[in-house]
Coordinates of C-alpha atoms in Angstrom, one line a residue:
X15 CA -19.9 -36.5 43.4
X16 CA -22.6 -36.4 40.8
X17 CA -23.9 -33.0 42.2
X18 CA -20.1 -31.3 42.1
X19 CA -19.5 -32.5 38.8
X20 CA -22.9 -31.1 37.4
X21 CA -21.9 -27.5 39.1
X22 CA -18.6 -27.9 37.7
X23 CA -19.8 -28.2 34.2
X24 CA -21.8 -25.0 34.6
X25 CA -19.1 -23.1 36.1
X26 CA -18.2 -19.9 34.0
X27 CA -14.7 -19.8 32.0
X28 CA -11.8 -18.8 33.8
X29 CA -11.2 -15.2 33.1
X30 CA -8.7 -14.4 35.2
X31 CA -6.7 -17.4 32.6
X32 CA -7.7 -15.5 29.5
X33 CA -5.6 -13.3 27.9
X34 CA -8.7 -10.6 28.1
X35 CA -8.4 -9.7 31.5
X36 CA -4.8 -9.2 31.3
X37 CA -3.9 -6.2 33.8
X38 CA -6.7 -3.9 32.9
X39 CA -6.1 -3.1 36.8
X40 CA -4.2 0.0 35.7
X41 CA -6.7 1.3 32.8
X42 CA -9.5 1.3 35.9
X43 CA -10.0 4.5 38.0
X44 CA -9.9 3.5 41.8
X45 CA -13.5 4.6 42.1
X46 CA -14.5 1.9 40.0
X47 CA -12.6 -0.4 41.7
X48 CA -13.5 0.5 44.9
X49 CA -17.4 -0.6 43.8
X50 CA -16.4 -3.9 42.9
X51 CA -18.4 -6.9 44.5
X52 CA -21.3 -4.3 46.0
X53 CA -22.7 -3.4 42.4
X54 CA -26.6 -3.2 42.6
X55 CA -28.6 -4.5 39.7
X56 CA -28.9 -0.8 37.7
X57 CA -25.4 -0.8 38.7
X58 CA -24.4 -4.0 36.7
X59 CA -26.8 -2.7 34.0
X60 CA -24.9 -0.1 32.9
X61 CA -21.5 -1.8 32.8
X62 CA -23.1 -4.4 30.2
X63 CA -24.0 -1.5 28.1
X64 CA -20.8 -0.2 28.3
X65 CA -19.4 -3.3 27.7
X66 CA -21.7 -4.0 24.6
X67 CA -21.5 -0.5 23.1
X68 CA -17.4 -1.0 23.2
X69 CA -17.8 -4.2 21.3
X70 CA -20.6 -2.2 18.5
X71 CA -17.6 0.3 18.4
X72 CA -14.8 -2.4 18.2
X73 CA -13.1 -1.0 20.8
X74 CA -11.6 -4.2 22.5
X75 CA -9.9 -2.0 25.3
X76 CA -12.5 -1.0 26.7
X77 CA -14.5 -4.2 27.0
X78 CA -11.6 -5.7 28.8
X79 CA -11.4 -3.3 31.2
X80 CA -15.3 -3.0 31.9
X81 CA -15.1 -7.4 31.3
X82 CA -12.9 -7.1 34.2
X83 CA -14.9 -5.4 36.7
X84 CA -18.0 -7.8 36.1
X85 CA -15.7 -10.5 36.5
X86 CA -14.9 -9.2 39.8
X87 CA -19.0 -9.2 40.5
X88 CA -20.0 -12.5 39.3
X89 CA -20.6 -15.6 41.1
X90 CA -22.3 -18.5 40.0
X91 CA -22.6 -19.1 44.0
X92 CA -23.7 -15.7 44.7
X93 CA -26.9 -13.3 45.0
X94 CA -29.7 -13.0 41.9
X95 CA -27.5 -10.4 40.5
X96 CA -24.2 -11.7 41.1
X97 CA -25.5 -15.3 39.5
X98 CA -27.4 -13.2 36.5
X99 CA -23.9 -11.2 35.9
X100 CA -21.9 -14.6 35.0
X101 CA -24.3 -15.6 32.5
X102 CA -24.1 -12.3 30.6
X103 CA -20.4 -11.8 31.0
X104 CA -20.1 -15.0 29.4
X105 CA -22.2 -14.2 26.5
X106 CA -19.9 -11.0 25.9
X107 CA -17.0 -12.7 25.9
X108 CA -18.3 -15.2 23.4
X109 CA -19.6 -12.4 21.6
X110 CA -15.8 -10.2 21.9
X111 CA -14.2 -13.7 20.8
X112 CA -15.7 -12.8 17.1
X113 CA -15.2 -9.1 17.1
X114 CA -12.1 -8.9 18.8
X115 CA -10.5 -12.6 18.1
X116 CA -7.3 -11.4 18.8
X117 CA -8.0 -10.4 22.6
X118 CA -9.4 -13.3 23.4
X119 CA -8.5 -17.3 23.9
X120 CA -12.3 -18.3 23.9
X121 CA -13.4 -19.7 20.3
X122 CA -17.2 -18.4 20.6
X123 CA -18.3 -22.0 20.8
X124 CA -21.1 -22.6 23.4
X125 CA -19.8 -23.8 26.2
X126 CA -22.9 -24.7 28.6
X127 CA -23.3 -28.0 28.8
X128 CA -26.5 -29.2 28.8
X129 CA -27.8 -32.4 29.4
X130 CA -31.0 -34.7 28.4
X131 CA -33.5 -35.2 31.3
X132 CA -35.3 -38.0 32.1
X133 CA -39.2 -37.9 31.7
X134 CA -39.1 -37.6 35.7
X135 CA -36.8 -35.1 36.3
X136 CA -38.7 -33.2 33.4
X137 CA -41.3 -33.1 35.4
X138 CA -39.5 -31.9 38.5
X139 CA -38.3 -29.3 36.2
X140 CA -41.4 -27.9 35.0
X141 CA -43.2 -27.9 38.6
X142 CA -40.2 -25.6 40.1
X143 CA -41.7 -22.4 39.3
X144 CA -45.1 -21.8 37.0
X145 CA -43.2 -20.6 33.8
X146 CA -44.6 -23.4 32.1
X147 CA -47.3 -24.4 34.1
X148 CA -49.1 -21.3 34.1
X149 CA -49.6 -21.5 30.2
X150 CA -50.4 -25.2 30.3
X151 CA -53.4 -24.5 32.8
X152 CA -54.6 -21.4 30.6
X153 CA -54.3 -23.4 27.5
X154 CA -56.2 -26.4 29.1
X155 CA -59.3 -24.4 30.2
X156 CA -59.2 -22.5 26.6
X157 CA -59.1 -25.7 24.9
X158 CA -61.2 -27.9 27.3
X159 CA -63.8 -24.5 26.9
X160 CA -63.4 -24.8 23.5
X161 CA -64.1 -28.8 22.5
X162 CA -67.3 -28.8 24.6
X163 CA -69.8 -31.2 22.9
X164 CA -67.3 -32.6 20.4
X165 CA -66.5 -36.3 20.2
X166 CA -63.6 -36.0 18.3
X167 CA -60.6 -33.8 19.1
X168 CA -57.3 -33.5 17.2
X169 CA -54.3 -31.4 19.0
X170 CA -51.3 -29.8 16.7
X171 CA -48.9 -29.1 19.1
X172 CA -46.1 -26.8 18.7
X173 CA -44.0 -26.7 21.5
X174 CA -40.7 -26.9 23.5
X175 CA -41.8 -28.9 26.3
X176 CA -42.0 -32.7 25.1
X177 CA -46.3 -33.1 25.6
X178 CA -46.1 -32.3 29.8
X179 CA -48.9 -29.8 29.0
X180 CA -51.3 -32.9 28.1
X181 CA -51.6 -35.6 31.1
X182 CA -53.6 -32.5 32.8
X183 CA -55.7 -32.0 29.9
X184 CA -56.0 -36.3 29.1
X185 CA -57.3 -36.0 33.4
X186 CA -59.7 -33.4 32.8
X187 CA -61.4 -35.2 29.7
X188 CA -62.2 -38.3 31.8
X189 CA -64.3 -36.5 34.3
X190 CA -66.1 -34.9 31.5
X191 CA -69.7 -35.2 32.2
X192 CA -70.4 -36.0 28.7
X193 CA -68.1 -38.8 28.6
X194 CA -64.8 -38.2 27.2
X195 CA -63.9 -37.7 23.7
X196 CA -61.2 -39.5 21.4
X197 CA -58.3 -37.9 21.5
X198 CA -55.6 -37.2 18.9
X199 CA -52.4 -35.0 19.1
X200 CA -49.5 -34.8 16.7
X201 CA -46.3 -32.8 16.8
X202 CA -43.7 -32.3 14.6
X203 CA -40.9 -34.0 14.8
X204 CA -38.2 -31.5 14.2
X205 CA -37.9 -29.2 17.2
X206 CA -35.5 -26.6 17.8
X207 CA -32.0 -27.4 20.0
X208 CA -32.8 -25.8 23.2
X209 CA -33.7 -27.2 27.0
X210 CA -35.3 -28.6 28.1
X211 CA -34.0 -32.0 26.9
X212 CA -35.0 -35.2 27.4
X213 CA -33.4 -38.5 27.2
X214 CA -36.3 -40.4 25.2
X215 CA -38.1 -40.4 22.2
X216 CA -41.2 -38.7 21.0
X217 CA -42.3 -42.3 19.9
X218 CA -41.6 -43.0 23.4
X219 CA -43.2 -39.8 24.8
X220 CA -46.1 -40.9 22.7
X221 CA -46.7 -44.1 24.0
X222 CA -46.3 -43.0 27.8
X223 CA -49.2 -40.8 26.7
X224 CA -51.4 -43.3 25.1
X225 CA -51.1 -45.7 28.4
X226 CA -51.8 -42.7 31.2
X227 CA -54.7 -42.0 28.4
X228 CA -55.7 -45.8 28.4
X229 CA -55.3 -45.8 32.0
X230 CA -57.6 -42.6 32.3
X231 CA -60.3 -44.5 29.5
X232 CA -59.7 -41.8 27.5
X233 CA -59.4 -43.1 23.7
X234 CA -56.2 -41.7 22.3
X235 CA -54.2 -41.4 19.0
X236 CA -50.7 -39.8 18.9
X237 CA -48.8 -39.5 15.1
X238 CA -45.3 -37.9 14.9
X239 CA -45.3 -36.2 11.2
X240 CA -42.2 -35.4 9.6
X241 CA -41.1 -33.8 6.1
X242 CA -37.4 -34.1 5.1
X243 CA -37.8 -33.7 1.5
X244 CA -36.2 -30.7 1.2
X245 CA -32.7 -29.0 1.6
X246 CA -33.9 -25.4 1.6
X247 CA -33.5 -23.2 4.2
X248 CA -33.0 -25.0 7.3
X249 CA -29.7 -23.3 8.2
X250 CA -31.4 -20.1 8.5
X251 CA -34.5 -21.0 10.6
X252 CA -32.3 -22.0 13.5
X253 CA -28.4 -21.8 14.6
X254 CA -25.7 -23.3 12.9
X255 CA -25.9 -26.3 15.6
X256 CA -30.0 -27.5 14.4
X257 CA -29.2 -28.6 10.9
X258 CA -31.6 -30.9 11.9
X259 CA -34.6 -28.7 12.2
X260 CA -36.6 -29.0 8.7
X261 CA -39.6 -26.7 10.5
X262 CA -40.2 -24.5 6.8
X263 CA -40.4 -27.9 4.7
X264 CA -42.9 -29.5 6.6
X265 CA -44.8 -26.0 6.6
X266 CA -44.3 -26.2 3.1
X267 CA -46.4 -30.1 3.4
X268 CA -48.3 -29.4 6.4
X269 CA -52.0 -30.0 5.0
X270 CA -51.5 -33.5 3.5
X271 CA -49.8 -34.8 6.6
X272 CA -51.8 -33.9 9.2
X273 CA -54.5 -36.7 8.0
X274 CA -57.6 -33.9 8.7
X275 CA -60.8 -34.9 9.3
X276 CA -64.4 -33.4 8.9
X277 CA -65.5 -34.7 12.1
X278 CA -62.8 -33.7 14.9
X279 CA -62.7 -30.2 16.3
X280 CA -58.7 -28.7 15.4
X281 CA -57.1 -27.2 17.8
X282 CA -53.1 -25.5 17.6
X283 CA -52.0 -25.5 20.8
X284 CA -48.3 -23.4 20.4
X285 CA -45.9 -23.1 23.7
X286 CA -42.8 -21.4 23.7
X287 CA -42.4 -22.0 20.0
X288 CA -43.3 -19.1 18.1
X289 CA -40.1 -17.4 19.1
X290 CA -37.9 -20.3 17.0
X291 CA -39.6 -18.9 13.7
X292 CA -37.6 -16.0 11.9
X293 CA -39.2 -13.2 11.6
X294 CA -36.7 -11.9 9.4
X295 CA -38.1 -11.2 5.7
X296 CA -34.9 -11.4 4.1
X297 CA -35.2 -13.4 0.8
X298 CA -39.0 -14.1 1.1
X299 CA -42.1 -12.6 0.2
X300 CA -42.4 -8.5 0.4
X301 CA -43.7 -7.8 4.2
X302 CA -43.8 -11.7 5.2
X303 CA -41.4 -13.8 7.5
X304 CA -41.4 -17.6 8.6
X305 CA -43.4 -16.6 11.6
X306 CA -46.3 -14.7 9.9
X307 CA -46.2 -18.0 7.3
X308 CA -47.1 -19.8 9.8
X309 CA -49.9 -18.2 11.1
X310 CA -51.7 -17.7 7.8
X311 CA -51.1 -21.6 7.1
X312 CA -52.6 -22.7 10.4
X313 CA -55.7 -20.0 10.4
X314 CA -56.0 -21.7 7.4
X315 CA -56.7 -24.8 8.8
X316 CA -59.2 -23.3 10.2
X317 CA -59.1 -24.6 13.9
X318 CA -61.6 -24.3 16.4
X319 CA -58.9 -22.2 18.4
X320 CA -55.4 -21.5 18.6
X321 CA -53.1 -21.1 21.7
X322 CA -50.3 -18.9 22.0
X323 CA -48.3 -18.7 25.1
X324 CA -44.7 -17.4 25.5
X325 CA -42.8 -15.2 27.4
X326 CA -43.6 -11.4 27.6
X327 CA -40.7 -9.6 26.7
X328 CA -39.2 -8.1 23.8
X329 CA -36.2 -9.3 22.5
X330 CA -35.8 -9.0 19.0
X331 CA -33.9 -5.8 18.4
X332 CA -30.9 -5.5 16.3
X333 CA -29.2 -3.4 18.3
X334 CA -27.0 -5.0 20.9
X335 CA -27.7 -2.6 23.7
X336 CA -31.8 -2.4 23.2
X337 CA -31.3 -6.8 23.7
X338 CA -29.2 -6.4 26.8
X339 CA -31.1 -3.8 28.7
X340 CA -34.2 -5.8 27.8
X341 CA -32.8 -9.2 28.2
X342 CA -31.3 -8.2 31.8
X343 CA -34.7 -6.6 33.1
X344 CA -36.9 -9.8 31.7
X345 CA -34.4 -12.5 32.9
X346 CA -34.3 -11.4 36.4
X347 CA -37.0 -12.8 37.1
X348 CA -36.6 -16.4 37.1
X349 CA -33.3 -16.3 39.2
X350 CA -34.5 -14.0 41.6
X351 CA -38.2 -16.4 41.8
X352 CA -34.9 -19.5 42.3
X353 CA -33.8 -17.8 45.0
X354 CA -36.9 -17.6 47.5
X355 CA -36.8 -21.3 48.3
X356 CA -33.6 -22.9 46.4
X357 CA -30.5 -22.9 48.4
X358 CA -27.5 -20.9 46.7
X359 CA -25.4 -24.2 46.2
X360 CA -28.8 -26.3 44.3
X361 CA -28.3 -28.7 41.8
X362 CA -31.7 -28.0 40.2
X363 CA -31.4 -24.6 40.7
X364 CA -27.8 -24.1 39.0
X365 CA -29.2 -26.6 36.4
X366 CA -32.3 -24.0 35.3
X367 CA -30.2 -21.1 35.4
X368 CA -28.0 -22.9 33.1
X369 CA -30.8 -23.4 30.6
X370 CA -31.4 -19.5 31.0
X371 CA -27.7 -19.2 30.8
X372 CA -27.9 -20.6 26.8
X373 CA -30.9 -18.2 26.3
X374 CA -29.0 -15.2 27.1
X375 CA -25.9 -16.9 25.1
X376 CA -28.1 -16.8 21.8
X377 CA -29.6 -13.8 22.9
X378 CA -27.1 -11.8 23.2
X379 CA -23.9 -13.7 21.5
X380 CA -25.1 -14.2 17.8
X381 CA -26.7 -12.2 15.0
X382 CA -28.1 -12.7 12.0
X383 CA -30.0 -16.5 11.5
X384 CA -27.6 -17.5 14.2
X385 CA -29.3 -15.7 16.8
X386 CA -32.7 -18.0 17.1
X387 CA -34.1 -16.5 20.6
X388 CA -35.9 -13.7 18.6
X389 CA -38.8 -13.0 21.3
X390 CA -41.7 -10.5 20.8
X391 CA -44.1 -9.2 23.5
X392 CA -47.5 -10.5 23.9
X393 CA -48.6 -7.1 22.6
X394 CA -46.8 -7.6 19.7
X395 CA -47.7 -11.0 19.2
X396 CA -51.4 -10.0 19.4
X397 CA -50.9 -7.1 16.7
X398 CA -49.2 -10.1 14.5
X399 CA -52.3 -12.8 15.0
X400 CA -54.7 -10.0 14.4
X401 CA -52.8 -9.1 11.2
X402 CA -53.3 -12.4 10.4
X403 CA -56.5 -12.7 10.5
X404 CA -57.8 -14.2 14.2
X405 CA -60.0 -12.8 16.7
X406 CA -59.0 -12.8 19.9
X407 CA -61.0 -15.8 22.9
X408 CA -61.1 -14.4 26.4
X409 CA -60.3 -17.0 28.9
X410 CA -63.6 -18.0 31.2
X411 CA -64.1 -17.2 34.5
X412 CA -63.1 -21.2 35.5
X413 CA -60.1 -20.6 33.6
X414 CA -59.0 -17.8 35.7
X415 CA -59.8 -19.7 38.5
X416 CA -58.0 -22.6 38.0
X417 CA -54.6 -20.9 37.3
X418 CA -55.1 -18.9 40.8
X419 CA -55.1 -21.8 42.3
X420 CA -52.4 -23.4 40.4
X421 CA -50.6 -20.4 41.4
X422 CA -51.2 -20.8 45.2
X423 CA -49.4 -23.4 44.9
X424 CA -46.0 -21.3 44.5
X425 CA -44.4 -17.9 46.4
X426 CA -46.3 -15.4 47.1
X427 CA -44.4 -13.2 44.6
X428 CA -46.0 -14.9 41.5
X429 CA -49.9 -13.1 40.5
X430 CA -52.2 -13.0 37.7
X431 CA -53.4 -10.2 35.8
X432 CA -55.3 -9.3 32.8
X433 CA -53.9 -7.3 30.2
X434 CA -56.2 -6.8 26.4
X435 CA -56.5 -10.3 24.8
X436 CA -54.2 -12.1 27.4
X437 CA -53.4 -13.7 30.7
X438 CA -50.1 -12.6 31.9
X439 CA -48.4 -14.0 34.6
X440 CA -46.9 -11.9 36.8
X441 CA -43.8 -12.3 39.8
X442 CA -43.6 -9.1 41.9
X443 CA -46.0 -7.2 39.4
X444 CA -43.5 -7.8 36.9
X445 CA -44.9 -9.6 33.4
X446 CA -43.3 -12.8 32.8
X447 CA -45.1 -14.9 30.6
X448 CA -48.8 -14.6 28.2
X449 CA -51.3 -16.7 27.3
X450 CA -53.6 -15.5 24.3
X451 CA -56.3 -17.5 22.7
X452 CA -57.6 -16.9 19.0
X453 CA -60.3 -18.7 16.6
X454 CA -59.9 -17.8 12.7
X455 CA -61.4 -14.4 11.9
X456 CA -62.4 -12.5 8.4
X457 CA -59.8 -11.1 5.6
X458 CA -56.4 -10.1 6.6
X459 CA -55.6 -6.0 6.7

């Protein structure tokens, strides 16, 4: 019961109910409709960009009748594609409920239900394929590389992914030769709203940490910091649903909470986060965003490194049609990776395709400060930590090692490759997801 209600609640609306999809049969040529159901992935491409350029054009016809026709190819039940398909039509419609309101009886509310994981099943979730693990393990060398011969270490961690990265790293430190050193991490307390979710606490997170690191005789410290003095701009750092994310204040009061100290070695360890930062520059400083703030404020800080992982793909363009056709040739990946050892009907499977299912939502439904998923390329990224002032860390040969191996512990289809400053993980020789490391460097350009 649990399993049918879970792939119920991810199930996508009911088109063939909306007033959208009513008779378009006649607008559609029968070679069109002879296709339907045996589309091929360039196939289903080209309909989205159909579909998207008749919404840029406000020409609400014509996305109902190309609406139709992916209708007719989705399945949340079906093939990479077919699966892919109902998370995009989705997004349109959402999308065509605000450009076309009157065509429509969807409100342009998200719809996907999401739900908050236990620190177990976050777990399970974060070993099913190496999206995340593969930039925890080249983070972990970098930074384990990194502290040699310190006693003191402090970790400012950024990320999406509730501290998983860290048991590995807490593990490692104990068989340090050397003896292992204190450890302290903090993280910020405001986050932005997007899965993975979890059903506890960062206090509680925290405290799970400090007894695997008591358990490992590792000598720990964990401080959630938090700034809510100010109103400012919160609304247009993240979607209209994370009024709760104060991210630019607590930039703003960074320093003075982060209790620095002369003796630890500083490290920023940032997963999956830098994407949740506008870059837009609209009402700030000539040629500067959120996102390039925050890279001058922590080279600043000057850390021993700093980590940057996140996924390679670019998906920041205005323009509808440059998102889709990146967003559909990037997102593939993961549902096609699902699909080499998940059967069609999995409840973890449907569950992570859900949680790519609100990316592409964001992605490809909103504009403006709405739209938070504003992801840049690892090239990019690179130009932007450069421009800020870092030099780039090449990962050691151990490094590269270790995340082999980590890998061998998946399908065949995921590889390794390196690619200027970074590590890129790789599934069929396709990029999926960097790992850069950087120390502060001279004056900015």
């Amino acid at each position: 019961m649990k399993t049918e209600l879970r792939a119920n609640a991810t199930t996508p609306i009911p088109l063939q109910n909306s007033r959208l999809f009513n008779n378009p049969e006649s607008s559609l040529s029968g070679a069109l409709k002879g296709c339907l159901g045996s589309l091929d992935g360039a196939c289903i491409e080209k309909l989205l960009l159909h579909c998207a350029s008749a919404l840029e054009n406000n020409d609400g016809t014509l996305a109902q009748q190309v609406m139709w026709v992916l209708n007719n190819v989705a399945s949340l039940a079906g093939d990479p594609n077919q699966r892919l398909t109902s998370w995009f039509l989705r997004a349109l419609i959402s999308r065509a409920s605000k450009v076309c309101p009157t065509a429509t009886n969807f409100d342009g509310s998200s719809t996907i239900q999401r739900r908050q994981m236990s620190v177990t099943e976050l777990a399970g979730y974060v070993d099913l394929i190496p999206w995340h693990r593969f930039g925890f393990c080249a983070s972990n060398g970098a930074i384990f590389k990194a502290i040699e011969g310190y006693q003191k270490v402090h970790i400012l961690d950024f990320s999406i992914t509730h501290c998983m990265q860290w048991p590995t790293l807490i593990d490692a430190l104990a068989k340090r030769p050397e003896g292992p050193p204190s450890l302290r991490i903090t993280v910020p307390s405001c986050r932005p709203p997007v899965p993975p979710l979890l059903n506890v606490s960062t206090e509680e997170v925290g405290l799970r940490l400090g007894n695997f690191a008591k358990f490992r005789d590792v000598p720990f410290e964990f401080k959630v910091i938090d700034d809510r003095c100010s109103s400012s701009t919160s609304t247009e750092i993240m979607c209209k649903e994370s009024s709760g994310f104060h991210f630019e204040s607590l930039l703003n009061h960074l320093t003075p909470l982060l209790d620095l100290r002369d003796d630890e070695a500083l490290v920023i360890n940032c997963q999956n986060w830098l994407r949740y930062l506008s870059d837009e520059q609209k009402g700030r400083v000539q040629d500067s965003s959120l996102r390039d703030d925050f890279l001058r404020t922590i080279k600043g800080l000057n850390p021993c490194l700093i980590v940057v992982v996140d996924e390679d793909s670019d998906l920041s363009a205005l323009s509808l049609t440059s998102r889709i056709t990146s967003c559909f040739n990037y997102l593939w990946i993961p549902f096609d990776a699902l699909e080499t050892f998940l059967p069609k009907d999995s409840c973890q499977r449907i569950e992570y395709e859900s949680d790519i299912g609100h990316k592409i939502e964001n992605i490809i439904s909103y504009d403006g400060f709405q739209r938070i998923e504003r992801l840049e390329s690892g090239i990019k990224l690179s130009q932007r930590m450069k421009n800020a002032g870092c030099l780039s860390v090449q990962f050691c040969e151990e490094t590269v090692r270790e995340v082999k191996s980590l890998l061998d512990e998946h399908a065949s289809g995921w590889g390794m490759k390196r690619e200027e400053d970074m590590l890129v993980l790789t599934w069929k020789g396709h990029n999926s997801v960097f790992a850069t490391a950087w120390v502060p460097g001279g004056l900015e350009d």
